[in-house]
């Protein structure tokens, strides 16, 4: 890879509710794909910087364009992409049996089906600006290793889990407990052993107990031990829907966070999807373990029987990022999920006003999420949940250049896609419009670790 220099405007969010706009800057990216300097064009250092680059390695952004950090999807089921956009007609536990399990089983013995589905998903994620994703694959070892190879070929940054489940599952889609334990170990080992070069190292293996109903206590404990042995992350689903919570209560007589904690599965590297129905005690458990939450707002409308109190959790010291939850959520787009994070928070605020009778009072403990907050969740927030905030999440010196180059207008100054551009637009107004109205058509190019992937 050759070093590159990007000249234009950069937009970051390094703190909740805040955006940082750097206009007329040059971002230098070295051969390893890391950002080595960000220089103002009117600074004396700029002339020195620009002479280090050949004309072909300089990317000059046009007017009405900017660079943002790549989006991070903290929760997505790769096999379920096969039916994304359909199957949202039944509650969660029925949905698994009707759609998820029958589809996921096909990944074992239909290699073409698996490769085609996975390749298209990776391409779709990248074209939507998702530079990092945290995937649940299937219970199958070799098809999941094949998925890892496809991600590496595409140059995407990813976390991948071979799903583990040994009970309360259909006969055609369940593992024997001992096999589940050895396959999880083998998967992590195989991914780590093949992480030699920089591109391969973009993939991190994740221990993945599907959720509590489908995992025996023995499996849960063994998976925690494997995660500890290899020092790798853990992911699962927590306190998502009322039917799931009731099922877990029948099985274990306790709430999800307590069970995960007792079995050693809550660590500072654990990512829990949803986590909608949490008591104050549950929140304390998560905070004490440093566990992060993948907020999947679109999926939650259909399956969760509730809206995540995102701001309350952030205030409580919990890390929160965004997830598409394909195919519970029908869209791969993190941009779309950002909008739903905002809209669902508005619904939450109005619900709470009705419930607690504060219609005319300004609460200092609002649950509202702004477009700036949503952008933070999609970038830095996600990086924190995945514990890679020292690597990605913002365009800043020392981090990898995982980025989206956004064009708002064409060469004639006409807005692209759903966006209109006016002569009095500012960098901030263009950015806000992109978050609310933009789409793939505005994402001119996408980079992961300095490599152009779209
Ligand atoms: Zn999920």
CSV table of C-alpha atoms and ligand atoms in Angstrom, one decimal:
chain,number,residue,atom,x,y,z
A,1,UNK,CA,0.0,0.0,0.0
A,2,UNK,CA,1.3,3.5,-0.8
A,3,UNK,CA,1.1,6.4,1.6
A,4,UNK,CA,-1.8,8.9,0.9
A,5,UNK,CA,-2.7,12.4,1.6
A,6,UNK,CA,-6.3,13.5,1.9
A,7,UNK,CA,-7.0,17.2,1.6
A,8,UNK,CA,-10.4,18.6,2.7
A,9,UNK,CA,-12.7,18.6,5.7
A,10,UNK,CA,-12.9,16.0,8.5
A,11,UNK,CA,-15.8,15.5,10.9
A,12,UNK,CA,-15.4,13.5,14.1
A,13,UNK,CA,-17.3,12.9,17.3
A,14,UNK,CA,-14.9,12.3,20.2
A,15,UNK,CA,-17.4,13.0,23.0
A,16,UNK,CA,-21.1,12.3,23.3
A,17,UNK,CA,-23.1,15.2,21.8
A,18,UNK,CA,-20.1,16.9,20.3
A,19,UNK,CA,-18.8,17.1,16.8
A,20,UNK,CA,-15.4,18.4,15.7
A,21,UNK,CA,-15.1,19.9,12.2
A,22,UNK,CA,-11.7,20.4,10.8
A,23,UNK,CA,-11.9,22.4,7.6
A,24,UNK,CA,-9.0,22.8,5.1
A,25,UNK,CA,-6.7,20.1,6.6
A,26,UNK,CA,-4.4,17.5,5.1
A,27,UNK,CA,-4.6,14.0,6.6
A,28,UNK,CA,-1.4,12.0,6.0
A,29,UNK,CA,-1.8,8.2,6.0
A,30,UNK,CA,1.4,6.0,5.9
A,31,UNK,CA,2.1,2.7,4.2
A,32,UNK,CA,0.7,0.8,7.1
A,33,UNK,CA,-2.6,2.6,6.9
A,34,UNK,CA,-2.1,4.8,10.0
A,35,UNK,CA,-2.8,8.5,10.3
A,36,UNK,CA,0.6,10.2,10.9
A,37,UNK,CA,-0.4,13.9,10.8
A,38,UNK,CA,-3.3,16.2,10.4
A,39,UNK,CA,-2.1,19.6,9.2
A,40,UNK,CA,-4.0,22.8,8.5
A,41,UNK,CA,-3.4,24.0,5.0
A,42,UNK,CA,-2.4,27.5,6.2
A,43,UNK,CA,0.2,26.1,8.6
A,44,UNK,CA,3.9,26.2,7.7
A,45,UNK,CA,4.1,22.4,8.1
A,46,UNK,CA,1.7,21.9,5.2
A,47,UNK,CA,4.3,22.6,2.5
A,48,UNK,CA,6.7,20.2,4.0
A,49,UNK,CA,4.0,17.5,4.3
A,50,UNK,CA,2.7,17.8,0.8
A,51,UNK,CA,6.2,17.4,-0.7
A,52,UNK,CA,6.4,13.9,0.7
A,53,UNK,CA,3.6,12.7,-1.5
A,54,UNK,CA,3.4,12.1,-5.3
A,55,UNK,CA,0.6,13.8,-7.1
A,56,UNK,CA,-1.2,10.4,-7.6
A,57,UNK,CA,-1.2,9.7,-3.9
A,58,UNK,CA,-3.0,12.9,-3.0
A,59,UNK,CA,-6.8,12.8,-2.8
A,60,UNK,CA,-8.3,16.3,-3.0
A,61,UNK,CA,-11.9,16.5,-1.8
A,62,UNK,CA,-14.2,18.7,-3.8
A,63,UNK,CA,-16.4,21.4,-2.3
A,64,UNK,CA,-19.4,19.9,-0.4
A,65,UNK,CA,-17.4,16.9,0.7
A,66,UNK,CA,-15.9,15.6,3.9
A,67,UNK,CA,-14.3,12.6,5.6
A,68,UNK,CA,-15.8,10.8,8.6
A,69,UNK,CA,-14.6,7.8,10.5
A,70,UNK,CA,-16.0,4.5,9.2
A,71,UNK,CA,-19.2,3.1,10.9
A,72,UNK,CA,-19.0,0.3,13.4
A,73,UNK,CA,-21.7,-2.3,13.5
A,74,UNK,CA,-21.5,-4.0,17.0
A,75,UNK,CA,-24.1,-6.7,16.3
A,76,UNK,CA,-25.0,-8.5,13.1
A,77,UNK,CA,-25.9,-12.1,12.1
A,78,UNK,CA,-24.1,-12.9,8.9
A,79,UNK,CA,-26.2,-15.9,7.8
A,80,UNK,CA,-29.5,-14.1,8.4
A,81,UNK,CA,-28.6,-11.6,5.6
A,82,UNK,CA,-30.1,-14.3,3.3
A,83,UNK,CA,-33.6,-13.2,4.4
A,84,UNK,CA,-33.0,-9.6,5.4
A,85,UNK,CA,-36.0,-7.5,4.6
A,86,UNK,CA,-38.5,-10.3,5.3
A,87,UNK,CA,-39.8,-12.2,8.3
A,88,UNK,CA,-40.7,-9.7,10.9
A,89,UNK,CA,-44.2,-11.1,11.5
A,90,UNK,CA,-43.8,-13.1,14.8
A,91,UNK,CA,-42.3,-12.6,18.3
A,92,UNK,CA,-38.6,-13.4,19.0
A,93,UNK,CA,-38.8,-17.1,20.1
A,94,UNK,CA,-41.1,-18.0,17.2
A,95,UNK,CA,-39.0,-16.0,14.8
A,96,UNK,CA,-35.9,-18.1,15.7
A,97,UNK,CA,-37.7,-21.4,14.9
A,98,UNK,CA,-39.5,-20.0,11.8
A,99,UNK,CA,-36.7,-18.1,10.1
A,100,UNK,CA,-33.3,-18.0,11.9
A,101,UNK,CA,-32.6,-21.7,12.6
A,102,UNK,CA,-33.8,-23.1,9.3
A,103,UNK,CA,-31.7,-20.6,7.4
A,104,UNK,CA,-28.6,-20.9,9.5
A,105,UNK,CA,-28.5,-24.7,9.2
A,106,UNK,CA,-28.1,-24.4,5.4
A,107,UNK,CA,-24.6,-23.0,5.9
A,108,UNK,CA,-23.3,-26.4,6.8
A,109,UNK,CA,-23.7,-28.4,3.6
A,110,UNK,CA,-24.3,-25.8,0.9
A,111,UNK,CA,-20.9,-24.1,0.4
A,112,UNK,CA,-22.1,-22.0,-2.7
A,113,UNK,CA,-25.0,-20.7,-0.7
A,114,UNK,CA,-22.8,-19.8,2.2
A,115,UNK,CA,-20.1,-18.1,0.1
A,116,UNK,CA,-22.6,-16.2,-2.0
A,117,UNK,CA,-24.5,-14.9,1.0
A,118,UNK,CA,-21.4,-14.0,3.0
A,119,UNK,CA,-19.6,-12.3,0.0
A,120,UNK,CA,-22.7,-10.2,-0.8
A,121,UNK,CA,-23.1,-9.2,2.9
A,122,UNK,CA,-19.4,-8.1,3.2
A,123,UNK,CA,-19.8,-6.0,0.1
A,124,UNK,CA,-23.0,-4.5,1.3
A,125,UNK,CA,-21.6,-3.6,4.7
A,126,UNK,CA,-18.5,-1.9,3.1
A,127,UNK,CA,-20.6,0.0,0.6
A,128,UNK,CA,-22.7,1.3,3.5
A,129,UNK,CA,-19.6,2.6,5.2
A,130,UNK,CA,-19.4,-0.2,7.8
A,131,UNK,CA,-15.7,-0.6,8.2
A,132,UNK,CA,-15.9,-2.8,11.3
A,133,UNK,CA,-18.6,-5.3,12.1
A,134,UNK,CA,-19.1,-7.8,15.0
A,135,UNK,CA,-20.6,-10.9,13.5
A,136,UNK,CA,-22.5,-13.9,14.7
A,137,UNK,CA,-22.0,-16.6,12.1
A,138,UNK,CA,-23.5,-20.2,12.5
A,139,UNK,CA,-22.7,-23.1,14.8
A,140,UNK,CA,-20.6,-24.7,12.0
A,141,UNK,CA,-16.8,-24.5,12.4
A,142,UNK,CA,-15.5,-24.7,8.8
A,143,UNK,CA,-18.2,-22.6,7.1
A,144,UNK,CA,-17.4,-19.9,9.8
A,145,UNK,CA,-13.7,-20.2,9.0
A,146,UNK,CA,-14.6,-19.8,5.4
A,147,UNK,CA,-16.4,-16.6,6.3
A,148,UNK,CA,-13.3,-15.3,8.1
A,149,UNK,CA,-11.3,-15.9,4.9
A,150,UNK,CA,-13.8,-14.0,2.8
A,151,UNK,CA,-13.7,-11.0,5.2
A,152,UNK,CA,-9.9,-11.1,5.1
A,153,UNK,CA,-10.0,-11.1,1.2
A,154,UNK,CA,-12.2,-8.1,1.3
A,155,UNK,CA,-10.0,-6.3,3.8
A,156,UNK,CA,-12.7,-5.5,6.3
A,157,UNK,CA,-12.1,-5.1,10.0
A,158,UNK,CA,-14.3,-7.6,11.9
A,159,UNK,CA,-15.0,-9.6,15.0
A,160,UNK,CA,-16.4,-13.1,14.1
A,161,UNK,CA,-18.1,-15.6,16.4
A,162,UNK,CA,-18.8,-19.3,15.7
A,163,UNK,CA,-22.2,-19.6,17.5
A,164,UNK,CA,-22.4,-22.0,20.4
A,165,UNK,CA,-25.7,-23.7,21.4
A,166,UNK,CA,-26.3,-27.1,23.0
A,167,UNK,CA,-29.9,-27.2,24.2
A,168,UNK,CA,-33.4,-26.1,23.6
A,169,UNK,CA,-32.7,-25.9,19.9
A,170,UNK,CA,-34.1,-27.9,16.9
A,171,UNK,CA,-32.5,-31.3,16.4
A,172,UNK,CA,-31.2,-30.2,13.0
A,173,UNK,CA,-29.4,-27.2,14.5
A,174,UNK,CA,-27.8,-28.0,17.9
A,175,UNK,CA,-24.4,-29.1,19.1
A,176,UNK,CA,-23.4,-31.8,21.6
A,177,UNK,CA,-22.0,-30.1,24.6
A,178,UNK,CA,-18.4,-31.5,24.3
A,179,UNK,CA,-18.4,-30.9,20.6
A,180,UNK,CA,-19.5,-27.3,21.1
A,181,UNK,CA,-16.7,-26.7,23.6
A,182,UNK,CA,-14.0,-28.2,21.4
A,183,UNK,CA,-15.3,-26.5,18.2
A,184,UNK,CA,-15.3,-23.1,20.0
A,185,UNK,CA,-11.7,-23.6,21.1
A,186,UNK,CA,-10.7,-24.8,17.7
A,187,UNK,CA,-12.3,-21.8,16.0
A,188,UNK,CA,-10.5,-19.2,18.1
A,189,UNK,CA,-7.2,-21.1,17.8
A,190,UNK,CA,-7.5,-21.3,14.0
A,191,UNK,CA,-8.3,-17.6,13.6
A,192,UNK,CA,-5.5,-16.5,15.9
A,193,UNK,CA,-3.0,-18.9,14.2
A,194,UNK,CA,-3.7,-17.4,10.8
A,195,UNK,CA,-3.5,-13.7,11.9
A,196,UNK,CA,0.1,-13.3,10.8
A,197,UNK,CA,-0.2,-10.5,8.3
A,198,UNK,CA,-1.7,-7.1,8.8
A,199,UNK,CA,-4.8,-7.8,6.7
A,200,UNK,CA,-5.5,-11.2,8.4
A,201,UNK,CA,-5.0,-9.5,11.8
A,202,UNK,CA,-8.1,-7.3,11.1
A,203,UNK,CA,-10.3,-10.2,12.1
A,204,UNK,CA,-10.7,-11.0,15.8
A,205,UNK,CA,-12.4,-14.3,17.0
A,206,UNK,CA,-15.2,-13.9,19.5
A,207,UNK,CA,-16.6,-16.5,21.9
A,208,UNK,CA,-20.4,-16.6,21.0
A,209,UNK,CA,-22.9,-18.3,23.3
A,210,UNK,CA,-26.1,-17.6,21.3
A,211,UNK,CA,-28.2,-16.6,24.2
A,212,UNK,CA,-29.1,-18.2,27.6
A,213,UNK,CA,-32.0,-20.5,26.6
A,214,UNK,CA,-29.8,-22.4,24.1
A,215,UNK,CA,-26.7,-22.8,26.3
A,216,UNK,CA,-26.3,-25.3,29.2
A,217,UNK,CA,-24.5,-24.1,32.3
A,218,UNK,CA,-21.6,-26.4,31.5
A,219,UNK,CA,-21.2,-24.9,28.0
A,220,UNK,CA,-21.5,-21.3,29.4
A,221,UNK,CA,-18.7,-22.0,32.0
A,222,UNK,CA,-16.5,-23.7,29.4
A,223,UNK,CA,-16.9,-20.9,26.9
A,224,UNK,CA,-15.9,-18.4,29.6
A,225,UNK,CA,-12.7,-20.4,30.2
A,226,UNK,CA,-11.9,-20.5,26.5
A,227,UNK,CA,-12.3,-16.7,26.3
A,228,UNK,CA,-10.0,-16.3,29.2
A,229,UNK,CA,-7.4,-18.7,27.9
A,230,UNK,CA,-7.0,-16.9,24.6
A,231,UNK,CA,-7.9,-13.4,26.0
A,232,UNK,CA,-10.6,-12.9,23.3
A,233,UNK,CA,-14.0,-11.0,23.4
A,234,UNK,CA,-17.3,-12.6,24.2
A,235,UNK,CA,-20.7,-11.7,22.6
A,236,UNK,CA,-24.3,-12.8,23.3
A,237,UNK,CA,-27.8,-11.4,23.6
A,238,UNK,CA,-29.1,-10.1,26.9
A,239,UNK,CA,-32.5,-9.1,28.2
A,240,UNK,CA,-33.9,-8.6,24.8
A,241,UNK,CA,-37.6,-9.5,24.7
A,242,UNK,CA,-40.3,-10.4,27.3
A,243,UNK,CA,-40.8,-13.9,25.9
A,244,UNK,CA,-37.1,-14.6,26.1
A,245,UNK,CA,-36.8,-13.2,29.6
A,246,UNK,CA,-39.7,-15.3,30.8
A,247,UNK,CA,-38.1,-18.4,29.2
A,248,UNK,CA,-34.8,-17.8,31.0
A,249,UNK,CA,-36.7,-17.3,34.3
A,250,UNK,CA,-38.4,-20.6,33.8
A,251,UNK,CA,-35.1,-22.3,33.1
A,252,UNK,CA,-32.8,-20.6,35.7
A,253,UNK,CA,-35.0,-18.6,38.0
A,254,UNK,CA,-32.9,-15.5,37.5
A,255,UNK,CA,-32.4,-12.5,35.1
A,256,UNK,CA,-29.9,-12.7,32.2
A,257,UNK,CA,-27.1,-10.4,33.6
A,258,UNK,CA,-26.9,-12.4,36.9
A,259,UNK,CA,-26.5,-15.7,35.0
A,260,UNK,CA,-24.0,-14.4,32.6
A,261,UNK,CA,-22.0,-12.9,35.5
A,262,UNK,CA,-22.1,-16.1,37.5
A,263,UNK,CA,-20.8,-18.1,34.6
A,264,UNK,CA,-17.8,-15.7,34.0
A,265,UNK,CA,-19.1,-14.4,30.7
A,266,UNK,CA,-19.2,-10.7,31.6
A,267,UNK,CA,-15.8,-9.1,31.0
A,268,UNK,CA,-14.6,-5.7,29.8
A,269,UNK,CA,-14.4,-7.4,26.4
A,270,UNK,CA,-18.0,-8.7,26.4
A,271,UNK,CA,-20.5,-7.2,23.9
A,272,UNK,CA,-24.1,-7.8,24.9
A,273,UNK,CA,-26.8,-7.1,22.2
A,274,UNK,CA,-30.0,-5.3,23.2
A,275,UNK,CA,-30.1,-5.3,27.0
A,276,UNK,CA,-33.4,-3.5,27.0
A,277,UNK,CA,-35.0,-4.7,30.2
A,278,UNK,CA,-32.4,-4.0,32.8
A,279,UNK,CA,-33.0,-3.3,36.5
A,280,UNK,CA,-30.8,-0.8,38.4
A,281,UNK,CA,-29.0,-3.9,39.8
A,282,UNK,CA,-28.5,-5.3,36.3
A,283,UNK,CA,-26.9,-2.0,35.2
A,284,UNK,CA,-24.6,-2.1,38.2
A,285,UNK,CA,-23.5,-5.7,37.2
A,286,UNK,CA,-22.7,-4.5,33.7
A,287,UNK,CA,-20.8,-1.5,34.9
A,288,UNK,CA,-18.8,-3.4,37.4
A,289,UNK,CA,-17.7,-5.8,34.7
A,290,UNK,CA,-17.0,-3.1,32.1
A,291,UNK,CA,-19.4,-4.9,29.7
A,292,UNK,CA,-20.7,-2.9,26.6
A,293,UNK,CA,-24.0,-2.9,24.9
A,294,UNK,CA,-24.8,-3.1,21.2
A,295,UNK,CA,-28.0,-1.0,20.7
A,296,UNK,CA,-30.0,-2.2,17.7
A,297,UNK,CA,-32.9,0.3,17.5
A,298,UNK,CA,-34.5,-1.0,14.2
A,299,UNK,CA,-34.6,-4.6,15.4
A,300,UNK,CA,-35.9,-3.5,18.8
A,301,UNK,CA,-39.1,-2.1,17.2
A,302,UNK,CA,-40.0,-5.6,16.0
A,303,UNK,CA,-38.8,-7.9,18.8
A,304,UNK,CA,-37.7,-6.2,22.0
A,305,UNK,CA,-41.0,-5.0,23.6
A,306,UNK,CA,-39.2,-1.8,24.6
A,307,UNK,CA,-36.8,0.9,23.8
A,308,UNK,CA,-33.3,1.1,25.1
A,309,UNK,CA,-32.6,3.9,27.6
A,310,UNK,CA,-29.4,4.7,25.8
A,311,UNK,CA,-28.6,8.0,27.5
A,312,UNK,CA,-29.4,6.6,30.9
A,313,UNK,CA,-27.0,3.7,30.4
A,314,UNK,CA,-24.3,6.1,29.1
A,315,UNK,CA,-24.8,8.2,32.2
A,316,UNK,CA,-24.5,5.1,34.3
A,317,UNK,CA,-21.0,4.5,32.8
A,318,UNK,CA,-22.0,1.7,30.3
A,319,UNK,CA,-20.3,1.7,26.9
A,320,UNK,CA,-22.9,1.7,24.1
A,321,UNK,CA,-22.5,1.3,20.3
A,322,UNK,CA,-24.9,0.6,17.5
A,323,UNK,CA,-25.8,-2.7,15.8
A,324,UNK,CA,-27.9,-3.5,12.7
A,325,UNK,CA,-28.9,-7.0,14.1
A,326,UNK,CA,-29.5,-8.3,10.6
A,327,UNK,CA,-32.0,-9.8,10.1
A,328,UNK,CA,-34.0,-8.9,13.2
A,329,UNK,CA,-33.3,-5.4,11.9
A,330,UNK,CA,-33.9,-5.4,8.2
A,331,UNK,CA,-31.2,-2.9,7.2
A,332,UNK,CA,-27.4,-3.3,7.1
A,333,UNK,CA,-27.2,0.5,7.1
A,334,UNK,CA,-25.7,2.0,10.3
A,335,UNK,CA,-26.8,5.4,9.0
A,336,UNK,CA,-30.4,4.2,9.1
A,337,UNK,CA,-29.9,2.7,12.6
A,338,UNK,CA,-28.5,6.1,13.7
A,339,UNK,CA,-31.8,7.7,12.7
A,340,UNK,CA,-33.8,5.0,14.5
A,341,UNK,CA,-31.6,5.6,17.6
A,342,UNK,CA,-32.8,9.3,17.5
A,343,UNK,CA,-36.4,8.6,16.7
A,344,UNK,CA,-36.8,5.8,19.2
A,345,UNK,CA,-35.3,8.0,21.9
A,346,UNK,CA,-38.0,10.6,21.0
A,347,UNK,CA,-40.7,8.0,21.5
A,348,UNK,CA,-39.2,7.0,24.8
A,349,UNK,CA,-39.2,10.6,26.0
A,350,UNK,CA,-42.8,11.1,25.1
A,351,UNK,CA,-43.8,7.8,26.7
A,352,UNK,CA,-42.1,8.7,29.9
A,353,UNK,CA,-43.7,12.1,29.9
A,354,UNK,CA,-47.1,10.4,29.7
A,355,UNK,CA,-46.2,7.9,32.3
A,356,UNK,CA,-44.7,10.1,34.9
A,357,UNK,CA,-46.7,13.3,34.1
A,358,UNK,CA,-43.9,15.6,33.3
A,359,UNK,CA,-45.3,16.9,30.0
A,360,UNK,CA,-44.6,20.5,30.9
A,361,UNK,CA,-41.4,20.0,32.8
A,362,UNK,CA,-37.9,20.0,31.4
A,363,UNK,CA,-36.2,16.9,32.8
A,364,UNK,CA,-32.5,17.3,33.4
A,365,UNK,CA,-32.3,13.5,32.9
A,366,UNK,CA,-33.5,13.4,29.4
A,367,UNK,CA,-33.4,10.2,27.3
A,368,UNK,CA,-33.2,12.1,24.1
A,369,UNK,CA,-30.5,11.2,21.6
A,370,UNK,CA,-29.4,13.8,19.0
A,371,UNK,CA,-28.0,13.2,15.6
A,372,UNK,CA,-24.6,14.1,17.0
A,373,UNK,CA,-25.0,11.5,19.8
A,374,UNK,CA,-26.1,8.9,17.2
A,375,UNK,CA,-22.9,9.7,15.2
A,376,UNK,CA,-20.9,9.3,18.3
A,377,UNK,CA,-22.5,5.9,19.0
A,378,UNK,CA,-21.8,4.7,15.4
A,379,UNK,CA,-18.1,5.6,15.6
A,380,UNK,CA,-16.4,6.2,18.9
A,381,UNK,CA,-19.1,4.5,21.0
A,382,UNK,CA,-18.9,1.3,18.9
A,383,UNK,CA,-15.1,1.4,19.1
A,384,UNK,CA,-15.3,1.6,22.9
A,385,UNK,CA,-17.7,-1.4,23.0
A,386,UNK,CA,-15.3,-3.4,20.9
A,387,UNK,CA,-12.3,-2.1,22.8
A,388,UNK,CA,-10.7,-0.8,19.7
A,389,UNK,CA,-11.0,2.9,20.5
A,390,UNK,CA,-7.2,3.2,20.5
A,391,UNK,CA,-7.3,2.0,16.9
A,392,UNK,CA,-10.4,3.4,15.2
A,393,UNK,CA,-13.5,5.6,16.0
A,394,UNK,CA,-12.1,9.0,14.9
A,395,UNK,CA,-9.9,10.5,12.3
A,396,UNK,CA,-6.9,11.3,14.5
A,397,UNK,CA,-3.2,10.9,14.6
A,398,UNK,CA,-2.1,7.4,15.7
A,399,UNK,CA,-5.3,5.7,14.6
A,400,UNK,CA,-5.9,3.6,11.5
A,401,UNK,CA,-7.5,5.3,8.5
A,402,UNK,CA,-10.9,3.6,8.6
A,403,UNK,CA,-12.9,6.3,6.8
A,404,UNK,CA,-15.8,7.2,4.6
A,405,UNK,CA,-15.3,10.0,2.0
A,406,UNK,CA,-18.7,11.7,1.7
A,407,UNK,CA,-19.7,13.7,-1.4
A,408,UNK,CA,-22.9,15.8,-0.9
A,409,UNK,CA,-23.0,17.3,-4.4
A,410,UNK,CA,-22.0,16.4,-8.0
A,411,UNK,CA,-19.6,18.5,-10.1
A,412,UNK,CA,-22.4,20.9,-11.0
A,413,UNK,CA,-23.2,21.5,-7.3
A,414,UNK,CA,-26.5,19.5,-7.4
A,415,UNK,CA,-27.2,17.4,-4.3
A,416,UNK,CA,-26.5,13.7,-4.6
A,417,UNK,CA,-29.2,11.2,-3.5
A,418,UNK,CA,-31.7,12.4,-1.0
A,419,UNK,CA,-29.7,15.5,-0.2
A,420,UNK,CA,-30.2,19.1,-1.4
A,421,UNK,CA,-27.2,21.4,-1.3
A,422,UNK,CA,-27.5,25.2,-1.1
A,423,UNK,CA,-24.9,27.9,-1.5
A,424,UNK,CA,-25.2,29.0,2.1
A,425,UNK,CA,-24.7,25.5,3.5
A,426,UNK,CA,-21.9,25.1,6.0
A,427,UNK,CA,-19.8,22.1,6.8
A,428,UNK,CA,-22.0,21.5,9.8
A,429,UNK,CA,-25.3,21.8,7.9
A,430,UNK,CA,-24.0,19.4,5.2
A,431,UNK,CA,-22.9,16.9,7.9
A,432,UNK,CA,-26.3,17.1,9.6
A,433,UNK,CA,-28.1,16.6,6.3
A,434,UNK,CA,-26.0,13.6,5.5
A,435,UNK,CA,-26.8,12.0,8.8
A,436,UNK,CA,-30.6,12.6,8.2
A,437,UNK,CA,-30.9,12.3,4.4
A,438,UNK,CA,-27.7,10.7,3.1
A,439,UNK,CA,-27.1,7.2,1.8
A,440,UNK,CA,-24.7,4.9,0.0
A,441,UNK,CA,-24.9,7.2,-3.1
A,442,UNK,CA,-23.1,9.8,-1.0
A,443,UNK,CA,-20.3,7.4,0.1
A,444,UNK,CA,-17.8,8.0,-2.7
A,445,UNK,CA,-15.1,5.8,-1.2
A,446,UNK,CA,-14.5,3.8,1.9
A,447,UNK,CA,-11.1,2.9,3.5
A,448,UNK,CA,-10.1,0.3,6.0
A,449,UNK,CA,-6.6,0.6,7.5
A,450,UNK,CA,-5.7,2.9,4.6
A,451,UNK,CA,-6.9,0.5,1.9
A,452,UNK,CA,-9.6,1.6,-0.5
A,453,UNK,CA,-12.3,-1.1,-0.1
A,454,UNK,CA,-15.1,0.7,-2.0
B,1,LIG,ZN1,-29.0,-10.7,17.4
